[in-house]
PDB file of C-alpha atoms in Angstrom:
ATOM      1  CA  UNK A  19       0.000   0.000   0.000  1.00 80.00           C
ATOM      2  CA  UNK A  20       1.732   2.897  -0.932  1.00 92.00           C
ATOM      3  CA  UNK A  21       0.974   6.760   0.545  1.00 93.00           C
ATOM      4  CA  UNK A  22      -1.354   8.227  -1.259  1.00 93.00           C
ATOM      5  CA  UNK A  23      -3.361   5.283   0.258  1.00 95.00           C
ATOM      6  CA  UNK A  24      -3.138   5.907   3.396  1.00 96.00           C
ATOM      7  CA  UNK A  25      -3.848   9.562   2.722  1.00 96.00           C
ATOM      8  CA  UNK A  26      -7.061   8.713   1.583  1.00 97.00           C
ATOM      9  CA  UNK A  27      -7.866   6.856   4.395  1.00 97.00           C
ATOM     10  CA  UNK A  28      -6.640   9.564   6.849  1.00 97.00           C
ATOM     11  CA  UNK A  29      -8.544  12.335   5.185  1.00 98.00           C
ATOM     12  CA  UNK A  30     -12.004   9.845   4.492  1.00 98.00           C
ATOM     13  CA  UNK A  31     -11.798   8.796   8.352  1.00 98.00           C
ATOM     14  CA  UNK A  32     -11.571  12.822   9.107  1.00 98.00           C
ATOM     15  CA  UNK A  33     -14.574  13.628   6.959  1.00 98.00           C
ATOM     16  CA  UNK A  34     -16.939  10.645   8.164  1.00 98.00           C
ATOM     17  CA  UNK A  35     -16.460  10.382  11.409  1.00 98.00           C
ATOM     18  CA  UNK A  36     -17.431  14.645  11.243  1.00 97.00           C
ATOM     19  CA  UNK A  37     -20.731  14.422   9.880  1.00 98.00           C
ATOM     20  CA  UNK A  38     -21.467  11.600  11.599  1.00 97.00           C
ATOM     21  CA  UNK A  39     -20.727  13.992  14.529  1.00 96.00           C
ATOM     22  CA  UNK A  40     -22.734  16.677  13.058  1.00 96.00           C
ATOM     23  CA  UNK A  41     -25.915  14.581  12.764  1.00 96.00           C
ATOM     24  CA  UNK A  42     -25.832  12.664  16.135  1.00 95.00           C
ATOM     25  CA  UNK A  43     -24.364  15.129  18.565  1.00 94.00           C
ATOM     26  CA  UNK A  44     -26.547  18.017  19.592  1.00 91.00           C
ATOM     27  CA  UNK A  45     -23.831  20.344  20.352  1.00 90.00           C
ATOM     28  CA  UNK A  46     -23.190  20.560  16.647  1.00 89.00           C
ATOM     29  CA  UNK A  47     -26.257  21.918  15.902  1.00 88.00           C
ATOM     30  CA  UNK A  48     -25.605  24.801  19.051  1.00 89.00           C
ATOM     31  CA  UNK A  49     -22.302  25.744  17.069  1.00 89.00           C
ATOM     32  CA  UNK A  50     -24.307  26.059  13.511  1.00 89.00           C
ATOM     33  CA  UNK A  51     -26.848  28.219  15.572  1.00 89.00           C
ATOM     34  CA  UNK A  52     -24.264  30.372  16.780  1.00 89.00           C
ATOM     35  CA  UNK A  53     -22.447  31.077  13.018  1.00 89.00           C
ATOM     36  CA  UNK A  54     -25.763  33.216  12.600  1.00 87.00           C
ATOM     37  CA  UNK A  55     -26.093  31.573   9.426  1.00 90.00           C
ATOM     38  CA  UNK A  56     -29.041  31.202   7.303  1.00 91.00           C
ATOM     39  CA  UNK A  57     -30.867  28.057   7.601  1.00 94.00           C
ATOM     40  CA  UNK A  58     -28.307  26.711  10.157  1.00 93.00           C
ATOM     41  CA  UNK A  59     -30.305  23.322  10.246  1.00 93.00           C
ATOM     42  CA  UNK A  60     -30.437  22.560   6.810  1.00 95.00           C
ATOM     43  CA  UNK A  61     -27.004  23.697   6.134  1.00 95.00           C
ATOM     44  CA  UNK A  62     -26.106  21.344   9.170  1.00 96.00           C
ATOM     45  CA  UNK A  63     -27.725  18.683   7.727  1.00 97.00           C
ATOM     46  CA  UNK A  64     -25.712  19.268   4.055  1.00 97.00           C
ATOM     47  CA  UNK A  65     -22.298  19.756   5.571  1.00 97.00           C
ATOM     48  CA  UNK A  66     -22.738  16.515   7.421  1.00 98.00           C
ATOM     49  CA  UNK A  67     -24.288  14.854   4.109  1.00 98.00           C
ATOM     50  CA  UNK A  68     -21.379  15.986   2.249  1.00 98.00           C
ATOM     51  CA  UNK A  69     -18.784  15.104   4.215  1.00 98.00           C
ATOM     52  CA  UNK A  70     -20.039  11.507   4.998  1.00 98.00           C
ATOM     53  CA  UNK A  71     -19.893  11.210   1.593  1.00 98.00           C
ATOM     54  CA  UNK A  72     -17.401  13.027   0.406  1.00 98.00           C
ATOM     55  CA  UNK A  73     -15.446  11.686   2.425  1.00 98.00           C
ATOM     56  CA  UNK A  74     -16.271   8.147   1.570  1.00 98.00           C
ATOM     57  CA  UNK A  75     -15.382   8.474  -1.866  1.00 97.00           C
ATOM     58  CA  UNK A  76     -12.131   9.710  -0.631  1.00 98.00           C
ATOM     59  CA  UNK A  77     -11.468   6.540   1.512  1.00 97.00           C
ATOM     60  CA  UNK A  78     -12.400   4.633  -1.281  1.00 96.00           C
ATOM     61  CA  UNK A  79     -10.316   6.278  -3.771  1.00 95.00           C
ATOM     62  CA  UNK A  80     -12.913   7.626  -5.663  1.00 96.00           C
ATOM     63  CA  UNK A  81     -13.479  10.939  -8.179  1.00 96.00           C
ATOM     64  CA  UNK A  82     -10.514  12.778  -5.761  1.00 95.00           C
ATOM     65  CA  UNK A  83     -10.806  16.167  -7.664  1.00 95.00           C
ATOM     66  CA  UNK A  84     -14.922  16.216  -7.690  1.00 96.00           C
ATOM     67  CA  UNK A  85     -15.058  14.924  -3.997  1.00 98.00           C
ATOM     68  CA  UNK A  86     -12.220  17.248  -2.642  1.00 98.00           C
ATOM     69  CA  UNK A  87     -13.685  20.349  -3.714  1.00 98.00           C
ATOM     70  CA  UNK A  88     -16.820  20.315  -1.937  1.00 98.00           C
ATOM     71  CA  UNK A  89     -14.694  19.791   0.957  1.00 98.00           C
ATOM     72  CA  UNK A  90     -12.483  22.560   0.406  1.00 98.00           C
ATOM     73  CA  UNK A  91     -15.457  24.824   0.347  1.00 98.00           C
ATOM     74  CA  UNK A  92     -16.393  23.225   3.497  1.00 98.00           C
ATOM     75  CA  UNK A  93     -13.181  23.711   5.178  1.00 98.00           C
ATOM     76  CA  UNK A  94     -13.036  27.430   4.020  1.00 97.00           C
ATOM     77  CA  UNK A  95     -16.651  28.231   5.910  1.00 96.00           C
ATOM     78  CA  UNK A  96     -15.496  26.768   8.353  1.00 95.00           C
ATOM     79  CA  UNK A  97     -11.855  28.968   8.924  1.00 96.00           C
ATOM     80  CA  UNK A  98     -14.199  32.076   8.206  1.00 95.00           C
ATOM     81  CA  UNK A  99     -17.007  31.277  10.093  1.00 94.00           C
ATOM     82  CA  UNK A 100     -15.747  30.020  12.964  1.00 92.00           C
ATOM     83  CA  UNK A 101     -12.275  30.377  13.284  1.00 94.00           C
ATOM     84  CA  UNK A 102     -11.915  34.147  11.607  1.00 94.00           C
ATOM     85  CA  UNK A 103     -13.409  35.654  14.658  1.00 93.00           C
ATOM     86  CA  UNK A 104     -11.742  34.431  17.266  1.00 90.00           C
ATOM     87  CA  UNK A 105      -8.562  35.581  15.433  1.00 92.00           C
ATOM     88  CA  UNK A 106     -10.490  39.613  15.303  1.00 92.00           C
ATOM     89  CA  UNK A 107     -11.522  38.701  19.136  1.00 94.00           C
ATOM     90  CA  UNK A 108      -8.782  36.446  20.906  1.00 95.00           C
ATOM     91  CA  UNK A 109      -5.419  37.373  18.844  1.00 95.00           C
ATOM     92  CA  UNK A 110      -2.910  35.543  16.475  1.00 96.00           C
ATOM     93  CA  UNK A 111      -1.783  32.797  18.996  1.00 96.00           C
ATOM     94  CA  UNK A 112      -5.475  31.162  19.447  1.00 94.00           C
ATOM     95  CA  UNK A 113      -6.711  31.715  15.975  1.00 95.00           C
ATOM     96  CA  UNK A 114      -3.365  29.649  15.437  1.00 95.00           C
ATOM     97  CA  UNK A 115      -4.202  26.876  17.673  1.00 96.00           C
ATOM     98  CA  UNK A 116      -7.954  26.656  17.114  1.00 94.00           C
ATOM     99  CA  UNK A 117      -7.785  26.802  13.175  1.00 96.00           C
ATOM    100  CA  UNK A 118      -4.942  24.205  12.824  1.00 96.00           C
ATOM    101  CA  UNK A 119      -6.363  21.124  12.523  1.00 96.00           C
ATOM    102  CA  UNK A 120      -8.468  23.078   9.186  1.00 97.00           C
ATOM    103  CA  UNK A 121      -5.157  24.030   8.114  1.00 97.00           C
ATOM    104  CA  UNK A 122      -3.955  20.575   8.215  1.00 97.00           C
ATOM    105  CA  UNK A 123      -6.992  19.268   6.253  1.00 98.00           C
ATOM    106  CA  UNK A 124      -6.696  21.961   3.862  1.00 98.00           C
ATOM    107  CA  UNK A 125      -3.099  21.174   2.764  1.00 98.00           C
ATOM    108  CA  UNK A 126      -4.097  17.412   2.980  1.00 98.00           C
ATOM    109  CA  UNK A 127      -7.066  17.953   0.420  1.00 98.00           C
ATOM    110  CA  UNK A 128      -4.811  20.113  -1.912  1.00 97.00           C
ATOM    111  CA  UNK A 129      -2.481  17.794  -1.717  1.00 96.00           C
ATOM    112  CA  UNK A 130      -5.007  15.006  -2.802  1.00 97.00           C
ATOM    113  CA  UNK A 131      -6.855  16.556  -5.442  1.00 97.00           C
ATOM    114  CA  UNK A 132      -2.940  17.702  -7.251  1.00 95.00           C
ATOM    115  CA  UNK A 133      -1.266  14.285  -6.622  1.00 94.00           C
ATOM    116  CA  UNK A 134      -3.983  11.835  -6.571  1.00 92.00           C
ATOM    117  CA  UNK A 135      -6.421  11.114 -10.109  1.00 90.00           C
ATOM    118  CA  UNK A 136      -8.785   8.824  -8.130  1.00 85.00           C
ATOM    119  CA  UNK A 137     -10.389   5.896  -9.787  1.00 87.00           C
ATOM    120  CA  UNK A 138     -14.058   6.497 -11.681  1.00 77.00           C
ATOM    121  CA  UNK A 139     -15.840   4.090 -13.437  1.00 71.00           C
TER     122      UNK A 139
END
């Protein structure tokens, strides 16, 4: 099994196991209500549909480029949602710490969608 591989299983496992989160765990939907975005429960509900499978196809192997983008997007709402205003609020140091683990998944996803084709049938 080579890297790229076990890349795809890394970032899949990431991906699932988060809107799995989203739609069983009730604190998720306190966070979406607190983006003050429209529609917080339906746009729960997508991000957690996308990312299951998204991210599933990306375990697999599967259409990298379509199912990393969606993800990206994701990931980006996320950072400026979430994580933007704690950098405005709490400084460099804690925007730092709180948005790394999107930074991480960001660079893994680029990473995947450049290096990796993906299989399609």
């Amino acid at each position: 099994m080579n890297i790229a591989t076990w890349l795809c299983y890394a970032v899949g496992y990431v991906f699932i196991t988060s809107g799995i989160m989203k739609l069983l765990v009730p604190d998720m939907r306190a966070r979406f209500y607190n983006l003050d975005i429209p529609y917080p429960e339906t746009t729960l509900f997508l991000v957690a549909v996308i990312e299951i499978g998204c991210g599933a196809l990306i375990a697999c192997g599967m259409y990298m480029k379509k199912a990393t983008i969606p993800l990206l997007v994701i990931m980006a709402g996320a950072i400026i949602l979430d994580k933007l205003p704690k950098l405005l609020t709490e400084g460099v140091l804690s925007f730092a710490f709180q948005a790394r683990l999107d930074i991480v998944v960001i660079i893994l996803l680029l990473l995947l969608y450049r290096h990796v084709p993906g299989k399609t049938f």
